[in-house]
XYZ file of C-alpha atoms in Angstrom:
712
model
C 96.024 -48.776 46.132
C 95.857 -48.096 42.403
C 98.305 -45.193 42.669
C 100.786 -47.310 44.639
C 100.584 -50.037 42.002
C 101.283 -47.539 39.227
C 104.262 -46.115 41.118
C 105.634 -49.624 41.647
C 105.339 -50.398 37.937
C 107.164 -47.158 37.105
C 109.987 -48.003 39.513
C 110.505 -51.451 37.976
C 110.401 -50.264 34.372
C 113.019 -47.819 33.087
C 110.380 -46.015 31.066
C 106.784 -46.083 32.145
C 103.857 -46.370 29.795
C 103.237 -42.889 28.362
C 99.691 -42.504 29.630
C 100.605 -43.720 33.121
C 103.691 -41.523 33.186
C 101.674 -38.443 32.260
C 99.100 -39.300 34.908
C 101.618 -39.643 37.737
C 104.051 -36.946 36.578
C 102.028 -34.311 34.694
C 103.611 -31.450 32.764
C 106.783 -33.404 32.068
C 108.518 -30.833 29.827
C 112.012 -29.707 30.893
C 112.263 -26.677 33.183
C 114.362 -23.515 33.264
C 117.519 -22.556 35.124
C 118.413 -19.230 36.731
C 120.359 -18.405 33.576
C 117.205 -18.423 31.474
C 117.782 -21.594 29.510
C 116.546 -25.131 30.117
C 118.572 -26.585 32.967
C 118.738 -27.352 36.678
C 119.151 -24.357 39.021
C 122.317 -22.480 38.035
C 123.873 -25.095 35.766
C 122.593 -26.396 32.414
C 121.384 -29.866 31.531
C 121.053 -31.712 28.213
C 117.273 -31.312 27.903
C 115.342 -29.443 25.196
C 111.771 -28.354 24.607
C 109.925 -29.605 21.533
C 110.644 -27.993 18.176
C 108.362 -25.058 17.497
C 108.426 -23.995 21.162
C 108.849 -20.426 22.362
C 109.370 -19.470 25.987
C 109.977 -16.569 28.340
C 111.810 -17.025 31.619
C 112.354 -14.512 34.438
C 114.531 -15.080 37.479
C 115.822 -13.131 40.474
C 118.938 -14.244 42.352
C 120.670 -11.121 43.603
C 122.601 -9.342 42.312
C 121.114 -10.590 39.034
C 117.647 -10.141 37.584
C 117.451 -11.972 34.277
C 114.833 -12.149 31.552
C 115.234 -14.597 28.677
C 113.431 -15.359 25.441
C 113.998 -18.864 24.064
C 113.250 -20.404 20.684
C 113.447 -23.987 19.430
C 113.536 -24.045 15.625
C 114.593 -27.711 15.882
C 114.234 -30.324 18.604
C 118.047 -30.368 18.873
C 118.668 -26.591 18.990
C 118.004 -24.125 21.792
C 118.657 -20.432 21.145
C 118.048 -17.753 23.752
C 118.492 -14.035 24.239
C 119.338 -12.924 27.767
C 118.879 -9.515 29.385
C 120.489 -9.226 32.827
C 120.211 -6.412 35.362
C 123.430 -6.480 37.442
C 122.556 -4.704 40.687
C 126.084 -4.442 42.120
C 127.424 -2.329 39.238
C 126.398 1.085 37.880
C 125.650 1.595 34.205
C 128.508 4.107 33.992
C 130.769 6.232 36.173
C 129.084 9.399 34.918
C 126.065 10.397 36.993
C 125.087 12.977 34.370
C 124.970 10.216 31.742
C 123.122 7.414 33.527
C 122.376 8.514 37.089
C 121.998 5.631 39.557
C 120.901 3.094 36.965
C 122.480 -0.321 37.373
C 124.404 -2.132 34.642
C 122.480 -3.997 31.939
C 124.034 -6.898 30.032
C 122.784 -8.543 26.834
C 123.863 -11.922 25.538
C 123.007 -14.889 23.322
C 123.108 -18.536 24.431
C 123.088 -21.610 22.212
C 122.747 -25.303 23.081
C 122.966 -28.176 20.569
C 122.056 -31.806 21.153
C 124.858 -34.161 20.077
C 123.411 -37.554 20.997
C 119.823 -38.432 21.833
C 119.107 -40.428 24.978
C 118.614 -44.184 24.646
C 117.727 -46.923 27.136
C 121.383 -47.361 28.022
C 123.075 -44.031 27.178
C 122.462 -40.447 28.331
C 121.591 -37.473 26.194
C 124.629 -35.319 25.397
C 124.632 -31.623 24.516
C 127.116 -28.846 23.748
C 126.377 -25.314 24.871
C 127.760 -21.787 24.822
C 126.696 -19.028 27.195
C 127.049 -15.349 26.294
C 128.323 -16.385 22.873
C 128.795 -12.859 21.519
C 128.242 -10.607 24.504
C 130.492 -8.758 26.918
C 132.033 -11.951 28.298
C 130.675 -11.310 31.802
C 128.887 -14.694 31.809
C 130.751 -16.436 28.991
C 131.218 -20.194 29.242
C 131.191 -23.336 27.153
C 130.217 -26.787 28.294
C 129.440 -30.408 27.503
C 126.601 -31.859 29.561
C 124.897 -35.256 29.790
C 121.485 -36.082 31.271
C 119.941 -39.494 31.999
C 116.403 -40.219 33.117
C 116.051 -43.162 35.523
C 112.460 -43.637 36.623
C 111.353 -40.250 38.000
C 114.880 -38.867 38.578
C 116.784 -37.004 35.883
C 120.540 -37.016 36.532
C 122.937 -34.453 35.009
C 126.721 -34.202 34.823
C 128.858 -31.792 32.828
C 132.220 -30.124 32.330
C 132.691 -26.475 31.508
C 135.066 -23.660 30.673
C 134.927 -19.922 31.297
C 132.705 -19.116 34.261
C 131.820 -22.838 34.598
C 135.352 -23.723 35.752
C 135.198 -23.442 39.526
C 137.575 -26.364 40.240
C 140.321 -25.029 37.977
C 141.244 -28.383 36.419
C 143.857 -28.475 33.670
C 142.250 -27.980 30.251
C 142.145 -31.252 28.360
C 142.304 -29.367 25.053
C 145.688 -27.840 25.930
C 147.047 -31.366 26.249
C 145.485 -32.409 22.941
C 145.911 -29.294 20.795
C 148.589 -27.111 22.372
C 149.168 -24.225 24.766
C 146.751 -21.882 22.982
C 143.957 -23.395 25.151
C 145.906 -22.878 28.377
C 144.817 -19.321 29.247
C 141.630 -17.331 28.819
C 140.759 -13.689 29.270
C 137.504 -13.383 31.196
C 135.184 -10.585 32.235
C 136.220 -8.258 29.425
C 133.437 -5.787 30.146
C 133.558 -4.673 26.518
C 130.517 -3.492 24.629
C 130.297 -6.915 23.021
C 128.924 -7.878 19.673
C 131.872 -9.896 18.419
C 132.517 -13.624 18.581
C 135.479 -14.472 20.812
C 136.797 -17.339 18.727
C 140.156 -17.392 20.510
C 138.516 -17.757 23.926
C 136.106 -20.639 23.367
C 136.966 -23.771 25.404
C 140.160 -22.139 26.676
C 141.441 -21.726 30.234
C 140.856 -24.051 33.197
C 138.050 -26.620 33.278
C 135.437 -27.351 35.890
C 132.728 -29.885 36.667
C 129.085 -29.623 37.710
C 126.122 -31.919 38.202
C 122.825 -32.516 39.892
C 119.431 -34.125 39.725
C 115.769 -33.328 39.272
C 113.225 -35.424 41.169
C 109.590 -35.558 40.079
C 107.114 -36.126 42.876
C 104.420 -38.609 41.819
C 100.804 -37.422 42.077
C 101.707 -33.903 43.250
C 100.573 -32.120 40.091
C 104.047 -31.805 38.573
C 106.023 -30.597 41.610
C 109.782 -31.153 41.228
C 112.775 -30.895 43.512
C 116.189 -29.888 42.161
C 119.601 -30.245 43.747
C 122.958 -29.467 42.148
C 126.649 -29.021 42.666
C 127.348 -25.526 41.303
C 130.307 -25.363 38.926
C 130.299 -21.565 38.490
C 133.371 -19.599 39.555
C 131.758 -16.394 40.826
C 135.091 -14.585 40.994
C 135.167 -14.796 37.179
C 131.514 -13.928 36.611
C 130.108 -10.427 36.489
C 132.206 -7.578 37.841
C 135.061 -7.683 40.326
C 135.270 -8.732 43.071
C 132.475 -11.105 42.076
C 129.602 -12.542 44.115
C 130.114 -14.101 47.554
C 129.424 -17.826 47.768
C 129.155 -19.839 50.993
C 128.194 -23.178 49.469
C 128.414 -24.908 46.130
C 125.192 -26.818 46.743
C 121.968 -25.299 45.436
C 118.421 -26.488 46.072
C 115.072 -25.543 44.626
C 111.476 -26.452 43.800
C 109.626 -26.061 40.528
C 105.837 -26.061 40.319
C 103.685 -25.851 37.155
C 100.554 -23.772 37.577
C 99.411 -25.006 34.168
C 100.823 -26.684 31.104
C 102.390 -23.389 30.055
C 103.012 -21.346 33.225
C 105.411 -22.359 36.019
C 106.926 -20.828 39.157
C 110.057 -21.734 41.107
C 111.733 -21.105 44.452
C 115.331 -21.913 45.350
C 118.299 -21.285 47.602
C 121.632 -20.752 45.860
C 125.264 -20.045 46.773
C 124.470 -20.825 50.423
C 123.279 -17.254 50.991
C 120.689 -16.210 48.377
C 116.999 -16.879 47.885
C 115.946 -16.999 44.251
C 112.490 -16.855 42.709
C 111.270 -16.976 39.140
C 108.580 -17.887 36.664
C 108.410 -19.076 33.075
C 105.883 -19.229 30.290
C 106.218 -21.550 27.318
C 104.140 -22.742 24.417
C 104.452 -24.858 21.333
C 103.272 -22.947 18.277
C 104.051 -25.563 15.648
C 100.415 -26.679 15.417
C 97.450 -24.570 14.432
C 95.624 -25.361 17.673
C 98.568 -24.230 19.807
C 96.539 -22.608 22.561
C 92.930 -22.402 21.462
C 91.116 -25.358 19.975
C 89.318 -24.394 16.785
C 85.544 -24.089 16.647
C 85.372 -23.230 12.990
C 83.708 -26.199 11.271
C 82.986 -26.591 7.595
C 79.776 -25.033 6.354
C 76.883 -27.483 6.138
C 74.174 -26.558 3.613
C 70.884 -27.488 5.257
C 68.812 -27.784 2.059
C 71.552 -29.110 -0.232
C 69.443 -31.728 -2.007
C 66.738 -29.212 -2.857
C 69.401 -26.808 -4.096
C 70.850 -29.470 -6.408
C 67.438 -29.987 -7.994
C 66.736 -26.261 -8.294
C 69.958 -25.400 -10.119
C 70.439 -28.584 -12.158
C 71.651 -27.780 -15.695
C 70.967 -24.061 -15.219
C 74.310 -22.279 -15.533
C 72.989 -18.915 -14.348
C 71.515 -20.439 -11.171
C 74.702 -22.417 -10.542
C 76.783 -19.245 -10.761
C 74.493 -17.410 -8.346
C 74.401 -20.187 -5.759
C 78.188 -20.605 -6.074
C 78.785 -16.948 -5.274
C 76.283 -16.794 -2.405
C 77.298 -20.084 -0.777
C 81.021 -19.325 -0.819
C 80.466 -15.789 0.425
C 78.983 -17.188 3.646
C 82.410 -18.729 4.394
C 84.222 -15.528 3.332
C 85.372 -16.711 -0.081
C 85.047 -14.103 -2.806
C 84.264 -15.390 -6.300
C 85.925 -13.213 -8.941
C 85.082 -15.254 -12.040
C 83.526 -18.592 -12.904
C 82.971 -20.654 -16.007
C 80.960 -23.853 -16.382
C 81.404 -26.387 -19.178
C 78.477 -28.778 -18.796
C 79.704 -30.979 -21.642
C 82.948 -31.861 -19.839
C 81.515 -31.393 -16.340
C 84.197 -28.860 -15.342
C 83.630 -25.750 -13.239
C 86.438 -23.179 -13.185
C 86.446 -20.603 -10.390
C 88.857 -17.826 -9.451
C 88.584 -16.814 -5.827
C 90.207 -14.668 -3.164
C 90.086 -15.109 0.585
C 91.637 -13.630 3.699
C 90.740 -16.309 6.244
C 92.884 -19.402 5.724
C 96.684 -19.312 5.817
C 96.534 -22.978 4.802
C 95.877 -23.065 1.060
C 94.917 -26.746 0.949
C 92.314 -26.183 3.671
C 90.890 -23.240 1.730
C 90.516 -25.390 -1.398
C 88.993 -28.189 0.680
C 86.434 -25.880 2.279
C 85.378 -24.585 -1.147
C 85.152 -28.130 -2.518
C 83.060 -29.254 0.451
C 80.569 -26.414 0.006
C 80.212 -26.811 -3.743
C 79.964 -30.597 -3.530
C 76.857 -30.180 -1.385
C 74.988 -27.995 -3.900
C 76.288 -29.022 -7.337
C 74.421 -31.515 -9.496
C 76.191 -34.753 -10.402
C 76.881 -33.488 -13.929
C 79.648 -31.253 -12.516
C 82.438 -33.740 -11.887
C 85.577 -31.580 -11.621
C 86.439 -28.318 -9.869
C 89.326 -26.116 -11.007
C 90.028 -23.578 -8.263
C 92.336 -20.653 -9.059
C 93.658 -18.847 -5.979
C 94.105 -15.074 -6.307
C 96.047 -12.688 -4.115
C 96.353 -8.993 -4.965
C 94.396 -9.981 -8.107
C 97.314 -12.156 -9.275
C 96.576 -15.791 -10.163
C 98.980 -17.857 -8.073
C 97.917 -21.515 -8.233
C 95.262 -23.799 -9.673
C 94.002 -26.810 -7.715
C 91.989 -29.446 -9.548
C 89.583 -31.496 -7.411
C 87.769 -34.593 -8.654
C 84.476 -34.730 -6.758
C 84.464 -38.526 -6.958
C 87.912 -38.889 -5.384
C 87.230 -36.074 -2.929
C 84.289 -38.017 -1.499
C 85.781 -41.523 -1.716
C 89.040 -40.704 0.079
C 87.736 -38.342 2.779
C 88.007 -40.879 5.610
C 91.277 -42.456 4.474
C 94.254 -41.011 6.437
C 96.651 -40.764 3.484
C 97.067 -37.165 2.507
C 98.117 -37.498 -1.136
C 95.688 -40.098 -2.540
C 94.051 -37.459 -4.729
C 97.264 -35.500 -5.309
C 99.473 -35.660 -8.355
C 101.514 -33.114 -10.281
C 98.411 -32.120 -12.265
C 96.354 -31.484 -9.130
C 98.341 -28.397 -8.087
C 99.916 -26.351 -10.851
C 100.642 -22.765 -11.902
C 97.566 -20.731 -12.674
C 96.910 -19.434 -16.161
C 94.165 -16.826 -16.088
C 92.395 -15.159 -18.975
C 89.496 -13.080 -17.697
C 87.808 -13.079 -21.097
C 87.462 -16.868 -20.964
C 85.144 -16.753 -17.932
C 81.421 -16.524 -18.618
C 80.453 -15.324 -15.125
C 82.109 -12.120 -13.917
C 80.164 -10.619 -11.021
C 80.438 -6.842 -10.670
C 82.910 -5.656 -8.047
C 82.290 -2.493 -6.056
C 85.256 -0.223 -5.401
C 86.586 1.164 -3.178
C 86.363 -1.523 -0.528
C 87.481 -0.778 3.026
C 88.505 -3.110 5.824
C 89.945 -2.171 9.205
C 90.485 -3.358 12.749
C 91.417 -1.714 16.044
C 94.530 -3.183 17.650
C 96.621 -2.475 20.744
C 100.137 -1.209 19.960
C 103.133 -1.292 22.295
C 106.384 0.493 21.432
C 109.430 0.133 23.651
C 113.052 1.098 24.166
C 115.112 -1.221 26.389
C 118.411 -0.971 28.206
C 119.610 2.587 27.604
C 121.440 4.754 30.146
C 118.297 6.812 30.772
C 116.480 3.792 32.209
C 115.842 0.117 31.702
C 112.440 0.419 30.015
C 110.679 3.194 28.151
C 107.503 2.558 26.238
C 104.003 3.568 25.354
C 100.622 1.921 25.026
C 98.672 2.985 21.970
C 95.390 2.379 20.202
C 96.088 1.507 16.591
C 94.089 1.230 13.393
C 95.182 -1.253 10.727
C 93.247 -0.601 7.542
C 93.268 -1.557 3.888
C 91.462 0.202 1.086
C 91.090 -1.645 -2.231
C 90.581 0.809 -5.084
C 90.596 -1.623 -7.987
C 91.882 -4.940 -9.237
C 95.430 -5.290 -7.934
C 95.487 -1.863 -6.264
C 95.318 -1.130 -2.560
C 96.362 1.304 0.142
C 97.726 0.044 3.447
C 97.164 2.315 6.440
C 98.658 1.851 9.920
C 98.220 4.637 12.453
C 97.943 4.944 16.214
C 97.087 7.296 19.065
C 99.043 7.392 22.308
C 97.271 6.365 25.500
C 100.039 6.072 28.098
C 103.823 6.556 28.005
C 106.888 7.260 30.172
C 109.056 9.005 27.576
C 109.672 12.226 29.558
C 113.057 11.061 30.885
C 114.161 9.424 27.630
C 116.961 11.582 26.251
C 119.823 9.442 24.861
C 121.086 10.977 21.619
C 122.672 9.134 18.726
C 126.473 8.916 18.615
C 126.564 7.457 15.111
C 129.011 8.835 12.515
C 126.805 7.428 9.737
C 123.595 9.060 8.500
C 121.053 8.609 11.304
C 118.674 6.300 9.473
C 117.761 4.319 12.644
C 119.619 5.703 15.678
C 117.339 8.736 16.033
C 114.733 6.312 17.369
C 114.453 8.300 20.617
C 113.348 11.396 18.688
C 110.787 9.383 16.715
C 109.342 7.813 19.869
C 109.057 11.072 21.793
C 107.773 13.345 19.035
C 105.182 10.875 17.730
C 103.776 9.816 21.095
C 100.424 11.600 20.635
C 99.582 10.541 17.087
C 101.558 8.781 14.381
C 101.120 7.342 10.903
C 103.344 4.303 10.718
C 102.484 3.521 7.096
C 100.356 5.012 4.325
C 101.377 3.018 1.259
C 99.742 2.696 -2.147
C 100.491 -0.564 -3.990
C 99.880 -1.760 -7.502
C 100.445 -5.492 -8.184
C 100.705 -7.261 -11.518
C 101.698 -10.567 -13.022
C 104.346 -10.109 -15.710
C 103.844 -13.413 -17.446
C 104.612 -16.923 -16.319
C 105.885 -17.105 -12.703
C 106.992 -13.445 -12.612
C 105.368 -10.800 -10.419
C 105.751 -7.077 -9.816
C 104.801 -4.449 -7.274
C 104.900 -0.653 -7.482
C 104.560 1.348 -4.256
C 104.527 4.990 -3.205
C 103.833 6.794 0.054
C 104.895 6.606 3.683
C 106.594 3.226 3.372
C 107.597 2.751 7.021
C 107.990 4.665 10.284
C 111.163 6.528 9.262
C 111.076 6.720 5.443
C 108.709 7.531 2.630
C 109.292 7.322 -1.077
C 108.647 5.504 -4.311
C 109.873 2.265 -5.830
C 109.048 -1.329 -6.539
C 109.907 -5.004 -6.735
C 110.135 -7.738 -9.338
C 110.096 -11.408 -8.328
C 110.739 -14.512 -10.402
C 109.332 -17.535 -8.559
C 109.265 -20.862 -10.462
C 106.234 -22.832 -9.310
C 107.857 -26.264 -8.970
C 111.241 -25.024 -7.684
C 112.511 -24.194 -4.200
C 114.203 -20.945 -5.180
C 113.175 -17.439 -6.186
C 115.031 -14.329 -7.325
C 113.922 -10.807 -6.541
C 115.046 -7.258 -7.252
C 113.895 -4.014 -5.668
C 114.832 -0.340 -5.949
C 113.582 2.669 -3.987
C 114.061 6.409 -3.834
C 113.346 7.384 -0.229
C 113.381 10.486 1.940
C 113.632 10.487 5.727
C 110.381 11.273 7.540
C 110.052 13.916 10.208
C 110.223 12.750 13.836
C 106.489 13.446 14.275
C 105.754 10.522 11.913
C 103.085 12.413 10.028
C 103.452 14.054 6.591
C 106.614 16.150 6.932
C 110.098 15.102 5.788
C 113.707 15.807 6.727
C 116.504 16.643 4.297
C 118.178 13.209 4.096
C 117.380 11.177 0.988
C 118.944 8.225 -0.784
C 118.450 5.453 -3.303
C 118.414 1.961 -1.847
C 117.880 -1.444 -3.394
C 118.845 -5.088 -3.366
C 119.010 -8.274 -5.339
C 117.677 -11.164 -3.254
C 118.092 -14.894 -3.660
C 115.616 -17.134 -1.795
C 116.079 -20.848 -1.280
C 113.882 -23.130 0.784
C 115.041 -26.654 1.617
C 111.822 -28.630 1.924
C 113.122 -31.608 4.005
C 114.452 -29.289 6.737
C 111.984 -26.413 6.113
C 114.911 -23.970 6.227
C 114.504 -20.740 4.257
C 117.741 -19.022 3.254
C 117.734 -15.437 1.979
C 120.766 -13.583 0.676
C 120.405 -9.863 -0.070
C 123.065 -7.810 -1.740
C 122.950 -4.122 -2.500
C 122.862 -0.633 -1.076
C 121.417 0.031 2.390
C 119.713 3.101 3.840
C 122.899 4.710 5.227
C 124.503 4.453 1.746
C 126.666 1.516 2.807
C 126.832 -1.521 0.515
C 127.126 -5.188 1.358
C 125.299 -8.427 2.110
C 122.495 -9.430 4.442
C 122.095 -13.105 5.422
C 118.787 -14.392 6.802
C 118.249 -18.029 7.846
C 114.928 -19.215 9.258
C 112.891 -22.341 9.888
C 109.383 -22.113 8.481
C 106.906 -24.596 9.954
C 103.907 -25.955 8.067
C 101.443 -23.726 9.921
C 103.421 -20.543 9.158
C 105.427 -20.287 12.389
C 108.831 -18.872 11.504
C 111.995 -18.553 13.612
C 115.086 -16.938 12.172
C 118.385 -15.171 12.635
C 120.101 -12.588 10.455
C 123.372 -10.727 10.168
C 124.904 -8.269 7.720
C 128.370 -7.229 6.632
C 128.886 -4.033 4.672
C 131.741 -1.812 3.513
C 131.855 0.201 6.753
C 134.398 -0.574 9.464
C 133.645 -1.770 12.976
C 134.560 1.673 14.272
C 132.107 3.364 11.901
C 129.372 0.873 12.776
C 129.858 1.445 16.504
C 128.652 -0.702 19.389
C 127.882 -4.236 18.257
C 130.491 -4.253 15.438
C 127.995 -5.509 12.826
C 124.236 -5.791 12.431
C 122.618 -8.992 13.718
C 119.533 -10.256 15.496
C 116.783 -12.851 15.577
C 113.019 -12.918 15.213
C 109.937 -15.090 15.164
C 106.498 -14.818 13.537
C 103.591 -16.587 15.257
C 100.388 -17.330 13.276
C 97.503 -15.300 14.649
C 95.142 -18.258 14.398
C 97.107 -19.930 17.211
C 95.246 -17.595 19.594
C 91.736 -17.723 18.135
C 88.921 -20.254 17.873
C 88.480 -19.458 14.190
C 90.925 -19.559 11.305
C 92.483 -16.295 10.199
C 95.449 -15.134 8.179
C 98.333 -13.075 9.480
C 100.946 -13.320 12.170
C 102.273 -11.422 15.137
C 105.990 -10.775 15.096
C 108.760 -10.158 17.571
C 112.372 -9.335 16.773
C 115.481 -8.404 18.686
C 118.690 -6.629 17.804
C 121.277 -6.416 20.589
C 121.709 -2.761 19.662
C 120.184 -0.410 17.089
C 122.744 1.105 14.717
C 122.639 2.759 11.300
C 124.714 0.331 9.280
C 123.151 -2.422 7.146
C 119.582 -1.135 7.568
C 116.907 -2.284 5.114
C 113.759 -0.427 4.074
C 110.781 -2.122 5.789
C 108.042 -1.540 3.202
C 104.727 -3.371 3.386
C 103.422 -6.266 1.261
C 106.751 -7.723 0.151
C 106.295 -9.829 -2.967
C 107.758 -13.043 -1.573
C 105.088 -13.040 1.133
C 102.270 -11.955 -1.176
C 103.077 -14.783 -3.623
C 103.590 -17.517 -1.024
C 100.889 -19.700 -2.575
C 102.555 -19.419 -6.009
C 104.629 -22.465 -5.173
C 103.782 -26.162 -5.284
C 105.379 -26.919 -1.898
C 103.459 -24.150 -0.125
C 100.255 -26.012 -0.992
C 101.543 -29.576 -0.739
C 103.086 -29.264 2.726
C 99.596 -28.943 4.242
C 97.712 -31.183 1.830
C 96.596 -33.384 4.745
C 94.363 -30.505 5.886
C 92.272 -30.657 2.685
C 89.389 -32.131 4.711
C 89.742 -29.933 7.819
């Protein structure tokens, strides 16, 4: 009876109460279409996942098998990379080149929200499919979606492959005959934007609905009128279609994992699954069980160390060490009640939380005479920021949910460090070693030899610290399992083979490889300027010597860096031997971060590894917890013909904080990046410990953006 009453209330009200709605219709996030993006079955809708979401979708509707990776840097932007296996077309006409392998197509899709849904108006979005691919699935569309009770209605108009009805193009009437015709199914290698084709040719219409079953654990039914013209999609003569009406069911197995089953084109069964997650918050998947340290005998400790500087220093070092904070120096002024501490830590990516944890520990053991803490954060033995904490305010405002009550411009400021001014300098034992065993997966996708080649490896990530500001980074791995025997595609590049010999590197290093063996020396060069010198095996394909200089004003949103390297190409075995090719590479880099939007813009200009010169553009959204989603592209002084397939270098990437997957806090991230094709032009040296990352906390906004976590 209660369930029926709730359903009745939902039917009367346009939007149900949130808690009731979630109870009746759980897992209410939008779902995925057969084309990998959020949508109905084969056609798109105007829905989006939450910002900070990442997803993978797989679908089979013969002759297409499609895998898609989606990212949502904003709540109004969906970007996806599609990989489609087209089973009714061979990879090439040459059996010697590709055998019986079927054709593989890569493409990018983009969807942008124009208007947000209101009580009386639908949500409207603009989208482009296969925006810079071969054109086999290229289309543009406007689509609107409106939620009414538990039914989500969708209607849209499209061009390109979404033009089944062949209506006259409205843009040709408004802007001239240039929109009248469109060249479809080019079958080219892709990589260029078809500006003259967008929104051209005939128009079509599509629509449908998604019905949510109440109290059936999120089960949904989808029905649509398919607006795809299958004679224009894929390869001639296209795919047979008996009906334009598609039907399907979607069922969530959990909040993140879903499966689907459908019947499309009147003749084809389709199946699929998807996995999604929102990584914008620290507790994305695993709720943290990493509480602040509670000192059991704190009152006794306060009495024991009262007014005894030597005892205070000892208890400070021992207490912080329990929570993995390393005290480098300390100085106590009992007359003013100020304790200054320099510390390093490798646990918290959130700098405000790190300062809060230290303050919480010391507040429990310090006598009342110590009223102020000055905490200097070190990384690579460089002083990067100083946070001043008033113990009185720290305690008074702990339970008040306003993050900046104890924050002002004097609370967080650039660090000025003079080692000689610190009374307590505990001895440091060098060298210090740290390592962890990690699984490593290397892969090669979509070549004529086969769809997937890869290996599973056991890796060792290690760091050896030999002195203040000096370390060695070591990454190596041993092969466990691989299928490289049939991988044979050779490079066709006319440029120096700085990246396209990847097949040789994968095959000849499959037993054992040293990905990086890099010595680094860091130093502060005065106020807000930092330097790094490095030598060794800098990355998988190059070793050499060089360095960076970075100017990073503490209260500004920009930074300027310069780097220069002499490098020599490593042997394919990825051990200690080298090949003949060598070059000098380097760049000037301008960084700018817009704090309101959290967009980081990087512009590099200089000489690349293949001796070409030009510019690299990198735009990313950096979330407060460290999640980063970005795209990049480069233009250099080589022609499209010299560059080869893809025309110019481009791709996208994301970095996910490691602590999203663990119950305890930890620094670091796991990364994933995609280039549509690997070429030699516009390639950058991928050395370790770049200065902009190492000095992240040397910026007021890097600390302030998470100030609310001071008490976490």
